[in-house]
Short mmCIF file of C-alpha atoms in Angstrom, two decimals:
data_model
loop_
_atom_site.label_atom_id
_atom_site.label_comp_id
_atom_site.label_asym_id
_atom_site.label_seq_id
_atom_site.Cartn_x
_atom_site.Cartn_y
_atom_site.Cartn_z
CA MET A 1 0.02 0.00 0.00
CA LYS A 2 1.35 3.41 -0.96
CA PRO A 3 1.73 6.14 1.67
CA THR A 4 -1.21 8.49 2.31
CA GLU A 5 -0.99 12.06 1.08
CA GLY A 6 0.96 14.35 3.34
CA ARG A 7 2.27 11.57 5.50
CA VAL A 8 5.79 12.28 6.86
CA HIS A 9 8.28 9.53 6.04
CA LYS A 10 11.61 8.77 7.57
CA LYS A 11 14.58 9.80 5.35
CA ARG A 12 17.33 7.27 5.00
CA VAL A 13 20.74 8.89 4.40
CA ALA A 14 24.21 7.56 3.74
CA ALA A 15 26.41 7.72 6.81
CA ASP A 16 28.46 10.69 5.63
CA VAL A 17 25.50 12.92 4.59
CA ASP A 18 24.09 15.65 6.81
CA LEU A 19 20.33 15.70 6.06
CA SER A 20 19.94 19.15 7.54
CA LYS A 21 22.06 20.60 4.81
CA PHE A 22 19.70 19.20 2.20
CA SER A 23 16.67 20.48 4.06
CA ASP A 24 18.13 24.01 4.00
CA ILE A 25 19.40 24.00 0.44
CA PHE A 26 16.75 21.92 -1.35
CA GLY A 27 13.74 22.31 0.95
CA ILE A 28 13.26 18.57 1.36
CA GLY A 29 10.24 17.86 3.44
CA PRO A 30 6.77 16.22 3.39
CA SER A 31 5.54 18.53 0.68
CA ASN A 32 8.30 17.32 -1.68
CA ARG A 33 7.27 13.66 -1.35
CA THR A 34 5.50 11.91 -4.15
CA SER A 35 4.48 8.24 -4.63
CA SER A 36 6.80 7.78 -7.63
CA THR A 37 9.92 5.72 -7.35
CA THR A 38 12.20 8.64 -8.33
CA THR A 39 11.42 12.04 -6.94
CA SER A 40 12.84 15.32 -8.34
CA VAL A 41 13.97 17.95 -5.89
CA SER A 42 14.75 21.54 -6.73
CA ARG A 43 17.95 22.31 -8.77
CA GLY A 44 17.69 18.92 -10.42
CA TYR A 45 18.75 17.00 -7.32
CA LEU A 46 17.25 13.46 -7.34
CA VAL A 47 16.20 11.32 -4.46
CA PHE A 48 14.94 7.71 -4.72
CA GLU A 49 11.91 6.25 -3.06
CA CYS A 50 12.13 2.55 -2.17
CA PRO A 51 9.26 0.89 -4.05
CA PHE A 52 8.85 -1.69 -1.30
CA CYS A 53 8.89 0.30 2.03
CA TYR A 54 8.56 3.82 0.50
CA GLU A 55 11.51 5.25 2.49
CA THR A 56 13.25 8.17 0.80
CA LEU A 57 16.91 7.55 -0.02
CA ILE A 58 19.14 10.55 -0.59
CA PRO A 59 22.41 10.24 -2.54
CA PRO A 60 25.32 9.91 -2.56
CA TYR A 61 24.87 6.14 -2.20
CA PRO A 62 27.38 3.45 -1.32
CA GLU A 63 28.53 1.54 -4.45
CA GLU A 64 26.30 -1.50 -3.97
CA LEU A 65 23.21 0.61 -3.42
CA GLU A 66 24.10 2.73 -6.40
CA LYS A 67 24.14 -0.37 -8.59
CA ALA A 68 20.83 -1.59 -7.18
CA VAL A 69 19.12 1.79 -7.68
CA LYS A 70 20.44 1.95 -11.26
CA ALA A 71 19.18 -1.62 -11.98
CA VAL A 72 15.70 -0.70 -10.65
CA LYS A 73 15.58 2.58 -12.66
CA ASP A 74 16.73 0.78 -15.86
CA LYS A 75 13.92 -1.85 -15.45
CA LYS A 76 11.36 0.92 -15.06
CA ILE A 77 12.60 2.75 -18.10
CA ALA A 78 12.63 -0.42 -20.21
CA TYR A 79 9.18 -1.30 -19.07
CA GLU A 80 7.78 2.17 -19.90
CA GLN A 81 9.43 2.04 -23.33
CA ASP A 82 7.73 -1.31 -23.98
CA GLN A 83 4.39 0.07 -22.78
CA ARG A 84 4.71 3.15 -25.00
CA LYS A 85 5.57 0.95 -28.02
CA MET A 86 2.54 -1.18 -27.42
CA TYR A 87 0.39 1.94 -26.97
CA GLU A 88 1.60 3.43 -30.23
CA GLU A 89 0.90 0.25 -32.11
CA ARG A 90 -2.62 0.11 -30.66
CA ILE A 91 -3.32 3.74 -31.44
CA CYS A 92 -2.20 3.22 -35.08
CA GLN A 93 -4.63 0.30 -35.31
CA GLU A 94 -7.47 2.29 -33.73
CA LYS A 95 -6.85 5.22 -36.06
CA ALA A 96 -6.89 2.89 -39.05
CA GLU A 97 -10.26 1.59 -37.78
CA GLY A 98 -11.65 5.13 -37.63
CA ARG A 99 -11.80 5.46 -33.89
CA VAL A 100 -12.46 9.07 -32.90
CA PHE A 101 -11.69 8.93 -29.17
CA ILE A 102 -8.11 7.92 -28.48
CA GLU A 103 -7.30 6.96 -24.89
CA PRO A 104 -4.27 8.83 -23.60
CA PHE A 105 -1.14 6.93 -22.61
CA MET A 106 -1.09 5.95 -18.91
CA MET A 107 1.24 3.80 -16.83
CA HIS A 108 -0.81 1.62 -14.54
CA ASP A 109 2.19 0.10 -12.71
CA ASP A 110 5.97 0.51 -12.61
CA GLY A 111 6.86 -2.86 -14.14
CA LEU A 112 8.85 -4.01 -11.10
CA LEU A 113 8.53 -7.55 -9.82
CA GLU A 114 7.98 -8.14 -6.09
CA GLU A 115 11.50 -9.63 -5.93
CA ASP A 116 12.91 -6.43 -7.51
CA LYS A 117 11.22 -4.33 -4.81
CA LYS A 118 12.42 -6.58 -2.03
CA MET A 119 15.98 -6.61 -3.44
CA ILE A 120 16.32 -2.80 -3.41
CA CYS A 121 14.77 -2.62 0.06
CA LYS A 122 17.16 -5.25 1.50
CA THR A 123 20.08 -3.49 -0.16
CA HIS A 124 19.39 -0.04 1.25
CA LYS A 125 18.75 -1.50 4.69
CA ARG A 126 22.06 -3.35 4.58
CA GLU A 127 24.13 -0.50 3.03
CA LEU A 128 22.67 2.45 4.94
CA GLU A 129 21.74 0.87 8.25
CA LEU A 130 23.41 -2.42 9.02
CA LYS A 131 26.87 -1.86 7.53
CA PRO A 132 27.39 1.53 9.21
CA ARG A 133 26.15 0.02 12.49
CA ALA A 134 28.55 -2.93 12.03
CA ARG A 135 31.49 -0.57 11.37
CA GLU A 136 30.63 1.38 14.52
CA LYS A 137 30.67 -1.90 16.53
CA GLY A 138 33.94 -2.96 14.96
CA TYR A 139 32.70 -6.07 13.18
CA PRO A 140 35.00 -7.34 10.43
CA GLU A 141 34.02 -5.92 7.02
CA THR A 142 35.44 -8.96 5.18
CA ILE A 143 35.82 -12.54 6.22
CA ASP A 144 38.36 -14.96 4.69
CA PHE A 145 36.16 -18.00 4.33
CA ASP A 146 39.03 -20.00 2.79
CA LYS A 147 40.87 -19.92 6.11
CA LEU A 148 37.79 -20.86 8.16
CA ALA A 149 38.41 -24.62 8.08
CA SER A 150 41.88 -24.32 9.57
CA ARG A 151 40.57 -22.00 12.33
CA ILE A 152 37.80 -24.53 13.19
CA ILE A 153 40.30 -27.41 13.28
CA ALA A 154 42.30 -25.48 15.87
CA PHE A 155 39.28 -25.66 18.18
CA LYS A 156 39.13 -29.45 18.06
CA ASP A 157 40.51 -30.08 21.53
CA ASP A 158 38.14 -27.49 23.10
CA LEU A 159 35.17 -29.10 21.30
CA LEU A 160 36.14 -32.60 22.36
CA VAL A 161 36.01 -31.52 25.98
CA ILE A 162 32.39 -30.41 25.43
CA ILE A 163 31.53 -33.58 23.45
CA ASP A 164 32.98 -35.81 26.23
CA GLY A 165 30.87 -33.92 28.81
CA LYS A 166 33.90 -32.59 30.69
CA ALA A 167 32.74 -28.95 30.06
CA GLU A 168 29.25 -27.56 29.95
CA SER A 169 27.87 -25.94 26.85
CA GLY A 170 25.00 -23.48 27.16
CA PHE A 171 23.99 -24.34 23.62
CA ALA A 172 23.72 -28.06 24.51
CA LEU A 173 21.65 -27.25 27.60
CA GLU A 174 19.32 -25.07 25.55
CA ALA A 175 18.84 -27.72 22.87
CA LYS A 176 18.06 -30.36 25.51
CA ARG A 177 15.72 -27.96 27.32
CA VAL A 178 13.66 -27.42 24.14
CA ILE A 179 13.31 -31.22 23.61
CA ASP A 180 12.29 -31.71 27.29
CA GLN A 181 9.77 -28.87 26.97
CA VAL A 182 8.09 -29.68 23.67
CA GLY A 183 9.16 -33.24 22.97
CA ALA A 184 11.52 -34.66 20.41
CA ASN A 185 8.98 -34.71 17.51
CA LYS A 186 7.80 -31.14 18.05
CA ALA A 187 11.41 -29.99 18.47
CA ARG A 188 12.14 -31.30 14.99
CA ASP A 189 9.15 -29.79 13.15
CA THR A 190 9.85 -27.10 10.52
CA THR A 191 9.00 -24.07 12.64
CA GLU A 192 11.07 -25.16 15.63
CA MET A 193 13.99 -26.13 13.46
CA MET A 194 13.98 -22.72 11.80
CA ASN A 195 13.98 -21.08 15.22
CA GLN A 196 16.90 -23.21 16.33
CA PHE A 197 18.78 -22.51 13.12
CA GLU A 198 18.58 -18.72 13.48
CA ALA A 199 19.38 -18.94 17.19
CA THR A 200 22.60 -20.88 16.49
CA LEU A 201 23.90 -18.93 13.52
CA PRO A 202 27.46 -17.82 14.16
CA GLY A 203 26.72 -14.17 14.20
CA TYR A 204 28.11 -12.01 11.43
CA TYR A 205 29.63 -15.14 9.80
CA GLY A 206 26.10 -15.83 8.60
CA MET A 207 24.75 -18.78 6.71
CA LYS A 208 27.83 -19.09 4.53
CA GLY A 209 29.95 -19.32 7.59
CA ALA A 210 27.57 -21.77 9.24
CA GLU A 211 27.81 -24.02 6.20
CA LYS A 212 31.60 -23.93 6.13
CA ILE A 213 31.86 -24.58 9.91
CA MET A 214 29.30 -27.42 9.66
CA GLU A 215 31.20 -29.06 6.81
CA THR A 216 34.48 -28.91 8.72
CA LEU A 217 32.94 -30.25 11.93
CA CYS A 218 31.26 -33.14 10.15
CA GLN A 219 34.66 -34.14 8.74
CA LEU A 220 36.24 -33.91 12.20
CA PHE A 221 33.61 -35.59 14.32
CA LEU A 222 30.79 -37.31 12.48
CA ASP A 223 30.99 -41.10 12.73
CA LYS A 224 34.04 -40.69 14.90
CA GLU A 225 34.15 -39.11 18.41
CA LEU A 226 30.54 -38.03 18.13
CA THR A 227 28.57 -41.04 19.18
CA LYS A 228 24.78 -41.31 19.66
CA GLN A 229 25.32 -41.66 23.42
CA LYS A 230 27.35 -38.48 23.67
CA CYS A 231 24.78 -36.51 21.59
CA TRP A 232 21.64 -37.84 23.23
CA PRO A 233 18.83 -36.63 23.09
CA LEU A 234 20.07 -34.90 19.90
CA LYS A 235 21.14 -36.76 16.82
CA PRO A 236 24.77 -36.31 15.83
CA VAL A 237 24.05 -33.88 12.96
CA GLU A 238 21.72 -31.89 15.21
CA TYR A 239 24.38 -31.79 17.84
CA ILE A 240 26.89 -30.35 15.39
CA GLN A 241 24.43 -27.77 14.14
CA GLN A 242 22.89 -26.72 17.43
CA VAL A 243 25.91 -27.03 19.73
CA LEU A 244 29.26 -27.19 18.00
CA VAL A 245 28.55 -24.64 15.25
CA PRO A 246 27.62 -21.83 17.76
CA GLU A 247 30.48 -22.88 20.04
CA CYS A 248 32.78 -22.25 17.10
CA GLY A 249 31.04 -19.04 16.32
CA VAL A 250 31.77 -17.76 19.81
CA ARG A 251 35.41 -18.69 19.56
CA LEU A 252 35.78 -17.09 16.11
CA ILE A 253 34.28 -13.84 17.38
CA GLN A 254 36.50 -13.92 20.44
CA GLN A 255 39.51 -14.10 18.12
CA ASP A 256 38.20 -11.37 15.79
CA MET A 257 37.13 -8.93 18.45
CA GLY A 258 39.53 -9.73 21.30
CA VAL A 259 36.66 -10.24 23.81
CA GLU A 260 35.73 -12.80 26.46
CA SER A 261 33.23 -15.56 25.89
CA ASP A 262 30.21 -13.80 27.32
CA LYS A 263 30.73 -10.72 25.17
CA ALA A 264 31.34 -12.84 22.09
CA LYS A 265 27.97 -14.59 22.69
CA GLU A 266 26.33 -11.18 22.98
CA ILE A 267 27.95 -10.04 19.66
CA MET A 268 27.00 -13.28 17.99
CA LYS A 269 23.35 -12.81 18.89
CA GLU A 270 23.10 -9.12 17.92
CA SER A 271 25.06 -9.47 14.67
CA VAL A 272 22.81 -12.24 13.20
CA GLU A 273 20.59 -9.56 11.52
CA TYR A 274 23.69 -8.09 9.81
CA SER A 275 24.60 -11.56 8.49
CA LEU A 276 21.12 -12.28 7.11
CA TYR A 277 21.46 -9.27 4.75
#
């Protein structure tokens, strides 16, 4: 649903842009808003309205957002050109048939697919909100996934202590608590598994990191030290995903950020949103 007339919408600005300057110079405010995807501001300055959430985005944009905005604009232009061509062909036919009243050209939609709208929305949220916030918190901006396996292997002795029950894991306790509370079958239904998956993601390492960690851990422990008895009531693969993957995530973040375990767990939890984008 498009915003109602006169509604004030939050402006989203790149981290190095002072919005107040634009307000003074260009008079940006509620009266300047339109429901179109691209909005002209005085002196030819252009802002972009997200077609999914309708937030106004003011340039300059980070490189990835710039590319995404251009891709959306190009699709809109191509769609309008196609619509105009079809209109002109129809008008020629109607004139040839002697039609007196010719319907004016009108665009009834912007030609963007729902996935296009979601893409640009996710991109501006990531580039203008999450990445600046991540930089403020000191999260790594790049991760060398090629070195991840060797880093995980270095945790083997620590993880064996947990597997052998010589050290307590909060993640293992939580997984067992869920099974005790809802039962093994319920704990393995789709909804509960999705909840567990997100809760045990290794923070800003994201799904890609989780997959790499999982792959390495399976090679290290599956069908070896990780017996059914040691995993119970979890299955071995569940134990790796719900216990060992987040344990590795905590240790990786400790190394990255130079923090203690409790702080690393806090970072892992709060940085999941960053990783999902």
